[in-house]
């Protein structure tokens, strides 16, 4: 859903109603997994996919009725026989797909969702299955325990939905109170802070973006920290390395890679990073450079336990030499650490 939010918001801002289709559950062999999304527009064009073939064709046909009637529905597909052939599949599987109409007056809720996800927050989006698609009862349960609802009606089901969503990893239909909801855990892209905007940082930003990270580049040199050098990142900013995280909250979901232009800056940024609470800390450099920086930090009171958290030299040992090769080794290590720690992956 993350990648479709801007498209959705643009259509809603233009006054259009849109049908959203989402895979609720997938069993066996199926073209897409739970959480895959597709938007269907009034002119029958689409964005995203729920697998193509006959499944997608039937979802698009049903979307026309949802767009007219406004009533959310769930469709079940058994991918055997004709359906399997239509999906270009050998072995059958099962899919459950949820459809709902989204109207322009819901733009505020999805704007709030986009902004929360951009900050790396985990939210729950709940839609009652017995409500029309005009804002009737859709709820955004934010990570700070606040609630966003287009019609401003507070639901007695909020607490039950939060409990149901605590360990939910994929969308599901759940009961809360006397109603049944389609409940979706929504997680923003994991944030990667690149401290330094040199050649390695530039290549790492590109590779990390392809791997699903929301990349933030910070450097104290405006001639390096600019959109011309980093056109595709979430944010690039000029920051004082003596107070590099000023005005920012770093969470255990965040990853920090230190690639500044020198030992002194690396030590300064590393000291701040260790106190900021990031889930991953990596620093470029040789073991000799690392030991010199560690000695400096120990003398200032940093403990060995804190330093043990640092991945240095950063990146998997693949014999990387060029900035591009180093970037690949860094992002490969980020992916490996994220998988080992159970940090969220991008859909």
PDB file of N, CA, C and O in Angstrom, residues 23 26-33 50-56 77-95:
ATOM      1  N   UNK A  23      -5.256  -8.204  -1.049  1.00  0.00           N
ATOM      2  CA  UNK A  23      -5.253  -9.627  -0.719  1.00  0.00           C
ATOM      3  C   UNK A  23      -5.220  -9.771   0.790  1.00  0.00           C
ATOM      4  O   UNK A  23      -4.285  -9.330   1.454  1.00  0.00           O
ATOM      5  N   UNK A  26      -3.650 -15.680   1.616  1.00  0.00           N
ATOM      6  CA  UNK A  26      -3.150 -16.471   0.489  1.00  0.00           C
ATOM      7  C   UNK A  26      -2.684 -17.821   1.012  1.00  0.00           C
ATOM      8  O   UNK A  26      -1.972 -17.906   2.022  1.00  0.00           O
ATOM      9  N   UNK A  27      -3.130 -18.882   0.360  1.00  0.00           N
ATOM     10  CA  UNK A  27      -2.718 -20.232   0.725  1.00  0.00           C
ATOM     11  C   UNK A  27      -2.211 -20.951  -0.518  1.00  0.00           C
ATOM     12  O   UNK A  27      -2.773 -20.791  -1.605  1.00  0.00           O
ATOM     13  N   UNK A  28      -1.178 -21.785  -0.332  1.00  0.00           N
ATOM     14  CA  UNK A  28      -0.658 -22.563  -1.453  1.00  0.00           C
ATOM     15  C   UNK A  28       0.001 -21.684  -2.495  1.00  0.00           C
ATOM     16  O   UNK A  28       0.535 -20.606  -2.205  1.00  0.00           O
ATOM     17  N   UNK A  29      -0.070 -22.114  -3.753  1.00  0.00           N
ATOM     18  CA  UNK A  29       0.569 -21.405  -4.853  1.00  0.00           C
ATOM     19  C   UNK A  29      -0.376 -20.332  -5.376  1.00  0.00           C
ATOM     20  O   UNK A  29      -1.475 -20.621  -5.838  1.00  0.00           O
ATOM     21  N   UNK A  30       0.044 -19.088  -5.260  1.00  0.00           N
ATOM     22  CA  UNK A  30      -0.768 -17.964  -5.720  1.00  0.00           C
ATOM     23  C   UNK A  30       0.161 -16.884  -6.251  1.00  0.00           C
ATOM     24  O   UNK A  30       1.316 -16.780  -5.819  1.00  0.00           O
ATOM     25  N   UNK A  31      -0.313 -16.095  -7.223  1.00  0.00           N
ATOM     26  CA  UNK A  31       0.579 -15.122  -7.869  1.00  0.00           C
ATOM     27  C   UNK A  31       1.057 -13.997  -6.974  1.00  0.00           C
ATOM     28  O   UNK A  31       2.109 -13.429  -7.205  1.00  0.00           O
ATOM     29  N   UNK A  32       0.275 -13.605  -5.949  1.00  0.00           N
ATOM     30  CA  UNK A  32       0.694 -12.548  -5.042  1.00  0.00           C
ATOM     31  C   UNK A  32       0.378 -12.951  -3.609  1.00  0.00           C
ATOM     32  O   UNK A  32      -0.532 -13.732  -3.350  1.00  0.00           O
ATOM     33  N   UNK A  33       1.118 -12.388  -2.669  1.00  0.00           N
ATOM     34  CA  UNK A  33       0.956 -12.735  -1.261  1.00  0.00           C
ATOM     35  C   UNK A  33      -0.006 -11.776  -0.575  1.00  0.00           C
ATOM     36  O   UNK A  33      -0.370 -10.728  -1.111  1.00  0.00           O
ATOM     37  N   UNK A  50      -3.061  -7.498  -8.089  1.00  0.00           N
ATOM     38  CA  UNK A  50      -3.330  -8.595  -7.156  1.00  0.00           C
ATOM     39  C   UNK A  50      -3.057  -9.938  -7.824  1.00  0.00           C
ATOM     40  O   UNK A  50      -3.535 -10.971  -7.387  1.00  0.00           O
ATOM     41  N   UNK A  51      -2.270  -9.918  -8.915  1.00  0.00           N
ATOM     42  CA  UNK A  51      -1.805 -11.172  -9.489  1.00  0.00           C
ATOM     43  C   UNK A  51      -2.042 -11.368 -10.958  1.00  0.00           C
ATOM     44  O   UNK A  51      -1.515 -12.302 -11.556  1.00  0.00           O
ATOM     45  N   UNK A  52      -2.842 -10.528 -11.587  1.00  0.00           N
ATOM     46  CA  UNK A  52      -3.079 -10.677 -13.014  1.00  0.00           C
ATOM     47  C   UNK A  52      -4.038 -11.819 -13.332  1.00  0.00           C
ATOM     48  O   UNK A  52      -4.656 -12.426 -12.452  1.00  0.00           O
ATOM     49  N   UNK A  53      -4.178 -12.115 -14.617  1.00  0.00           N
ATOM     50  CA  UNK A  53      -4.983 -13.244 -15.054  1.00  0.00           C
ATOM     51  C   UNK A  53      -6.456 -13.109 -14.734  1.00  0.00           C
ATOM     52  O   UNK A  53      -6.995 -12.007 -14.596  1.00  0.00           O
ATOM     53  N   UNK A  54      -7.129 -14.264 -14.598  1.00  0.00           N
ATOM     54  CA  UNK A  54      -8.562 -14.269 -14.352  1.00  0.00           C
ATOM     55  C   UNK A  54      -8.919 -13.652 -13.004  1.00  0.00           C
ATOM     56  O   UNK A  54      -9.969 -13.029 -12.865  1.00  0.00           O
ATOM     57  N   UNK A  55      -8.054 -13.869 -12.006  1.00  0.00           N
ATOM     58  CA  UNK A  55      -8.326 -13.292 -10.686  1.00  0.00           C
ATOM     59  C   UNK A  55      -8.468 -11.787 -10.802  1.00  0.00           C
ATOM     60  O   UNK A  55      -9.446 -11.185 -10.351  1.00  0.00           O
ATOM     61  N   UNK A  56      -7.485 -11.163 -11.415  1.00  0.00           N
ATOM     62  CA  UNK A  56      -7.506  -9.708 -11.521  1.00  0.00           C
ATOM     63  C   UNK A  56      -8.674  -9.235 -12.378  1.00  0.00           C
ATOM     64  O   UNK A  56      -9.308  -8.212 -12.079  1.00  0.00           O
ATOM     65  N   UNK A  77     -11.161 -16.930  -4.017  1.00  0.00           N
ATOM     66  CA  UNK A  77     -10.767 -17.562  -5.266  1.00  0.00           C
ATOM     67  C   UNK A  77     -10.058 -18.880  -4.975  1.00  0.00           C
ATOM     68  O   UNK A  77      -9.145 -18.938  -4.145  1.00  0.00           O
ATOM     69  N   UNK A  78     -10.483 -19.939  -5.672  1.00  0.00           N
ATOM     70  CA  UNK A  78      -9.833 -21.248  -5.607  1.00  0.00           C
ATOM     71  C   UNK A  78      -9.095 -21.434  -6.924  1.00  0.00           C
ATOM     72  O   UNK A  78      -9.723 -21.633  -7.973  1.00  0.00           O
ATOM     73  N   UNK A  79      -7.783 -21.352  -6.885  1.00  0.00           N
ATOM     74  CA  UNK A  79      -6.986 -21.332  -8.114  1.00  0.00           C
ATOM     75  C   UNK A  79      -6.720 -22.742  -8.621  1.00  0.00           C
ATOM     76  O   UNK A  79      -5.603 -23.267  -8.570  1.00  0.00           O
ATOM     77  N   UNK A  80      -7.773 -23.368  -9.104  1.00  0.00           N
ATOM     78  CA  UNK A  80      -7.671 -24.691  -9.726  1.00  0.00           C
ATOM     79  C   UNK A  80      -8.370 -24.624 -11.073  1.00  0.00           C
ATOM     80  O   UNK A  80      -9.149 -23.705 -11.352  1.00  0.00           O
ATOM     81  N   UNK A  81      -8.103 -25.586 -11.923  1.00  0.00           N
ATOM     82  CA  UNK A  81      -8.778 -25.648 -13.211  1.00  0.00           C
ATOM     83  C   UNK A  81      -8.602 -24.396 -14.033  1.00  0.00           C
ATOM     84  O   UNK A  81      -7.502 -23.919 -14.278  1.00  0.00           O
ATOM     85  N   UNK A  82      -9.737 -23.827 -14.451  1.00  0.00           N
ATOM     86  CA  UNK A  82      -9.720 -22.649 -15.307  1.00  0.00           C
ATOM     87  C   UNK A  82      -9.020 -21.480 -14.633  1.00  0.00           C
ATOM     88  O   UNK A  82      -8.260 -20.743 -15.262  1.00  0.00           O
ATOM     89  N   UNK A  83      -9.266 -21.315 -13.320  1.00  0.00           N
ATOM     90  CA  UNK A  83      -8.645 -20.208 -12.613  1.00  0.00           C
ATOM     91  C   UNK A  83      -7.134 -20.344 -12.581  1.00  0.00           C
ATOM     92  O   UNK A  83      -6.396 -19.368 -12.741  1.00  0.00           O
ATOM     93  N   UNK A  84      -6.634 -21.577 -12.363  1.00  0.00           N
ATOM     94  CA  UNK A  84      -5.188 -21.793 -12.333  1.00  0.00           C
ATOM     95  C   UNK A  84      -4.578 -21.517 -13.695  1.00  0.00           C
ATOM     96  O   UNK A  84      -3.528 -20.885 -13.813  1.00  0.00           O
ATOM     97  N   UNK A  85      -5.257 -21.972 -14.756  1.00  0.00           N
ATOM     98  CA  UNK A  85      -4.752 -21.724 -16.105  1.00  0.00           C
ATOM     99  C   UNK A  85      -4.739 -20.237 -16.407  1.00  0.00           C
ATOM    100  O   UNK A  85      -3.805 -19.708 -17.011  1.00  0.00           O
ATOM    101  N   UNK A  86      -5.777 -19.540 -15.948  1.00  0.00           N
ATOM    102  CA  UNK A  86      -5.863 -18.105 -16.187  1.00  0.00           C
ATOM    103  C   UNK A  86      -4.803 -17.332 -15.449  1.00  0.00           C
ATOM    104  O   UNK A  86      -4.444 -16.230 -15.838  1.00  0.00           O
ATOM    105  N   UNK A  87      -4.307 -17.908 -14.353  1.00  0.00           N
ATOM    106  CA  UNK A  87      -3.244 -17.246 -13.589  1.00  0.00           C
ATOM    107  C   UNK A  87      -1.870 -17.783 -13.959  1.00  0.00           C
ATOM    108  O   UNK A  87      -0.886 -17.461 -13.314  1.00  0.00           O
ATOM    109  N   UNK A  88      -1.827 -18.655 -15.017  1.00  0.00           N
ATOM    110  CA  UNK A  88      -0.565 -19.256 -15.464  1.00  0.00           C
ATOM    111  C   UNK A  88       0.104 -20.006 -14.326  1.00  0.00           C
ATOM    112  O   UNK A  88       1.292 -19.834 -14.051  1.00  0.00           O
ATOM    113  N   UNK A  89      -0.685 -20.886 -13.653  1.00  0.00           N
ATOM    114  CA  UNK A  89      -0.194 -21.617 -12.505  1.00  0.00           C
ATOM    115  C   UNK A  89      -0.352 -23.111 -12.727  1.00  0.00           C
ATOM    116  O   UNK A  89      -1.290 -23.559 -13.379  1.00  0.00           O
ATOM    117  N   UNK A  90       0.575 -23.878 -12.168  1.00  0.00           N
ATOM    118  CA  UNK A  90       0.512 -25.336 -12.267  1.00  0.00           C
ATOM    119  C   UNK A  90      -0.268 -25.896 -11.088  1.00  0.00           C
ATOM    120  O   UNK A  90      -1.165 -26.724 -11.248  1.00  0.00           O
ATOM    121  N   UNK A  91       0.053 -25.468  -9.883  1.00  0.00           N
ATOM    122  CA  UNK A  91      -0.610 -25.962  -8.675  1.00  0.00           C
ATOM    123  C   UNK A  91      -1.555 -24.893  -8.146  1.00  0.00           C
ATOM    124  O   UNK A  91      -1.227 -23.717  -8.137  1.00  0.00           O
ATOM    125  N   UNK A  92      -2.718 -25.328  -7.703  1.00  0.00           N
ATOM    126  CA  UNK A  92      -3.713 -24.386  -7.237  1.00  0.00           C
ATOM    127  C   UNK A  92      -3.413 -23.846  -5.857  1.00  0.00           C
ATOM    128  O   UNK A  92      -2.708 -24.453  -5.058  1.00  0.00           O
ATOM    129  N   UNK A  93      -3.999 -22.719  -5.584  1.00  0.00           N
ATOM    130  CA  UNK A  93      -3.924 -22.115  -4.264  1.00  0.00           C
ATOM    131  C   UNK A  93      -5.225 -21.401  -3.992  1.00  0.00           C
ATOM    132  O   UNK A  93      -6.194 -21.519  -4.757  1.00  0.00           O
ATOM    133  N   UNK A  94      -5.272 -20.657  -2.916  1.00  0.00           N
ATOM    134  CA  UNK A  94      -6.488 -19.914  -2.556  1.00  0.00           C
ATOM    135  C   UNK A  94      -6.127 -18.468  -2.250  1.00  0.00           C
ATOM    136  O   UNK A  94      -5.080 -18.191  -1.670  1.00  0.00           O
ATOM    137  N   UNK A  95      -7.036 -17.596  -2.638  1.00  0.00           N
ATOM    138  CA  UNK A  95      -6.870 -16.176  -2.368  1.00  0.00           C
ATOM    139  C   UNK A  95      -8.167 -15.614  -1.795  1.00  0.00           C
ATOM    140  O   UNK A  95      -9.255 -16.005  -2.214  1.00  0.00           O
TER     141      UNK A  95
END
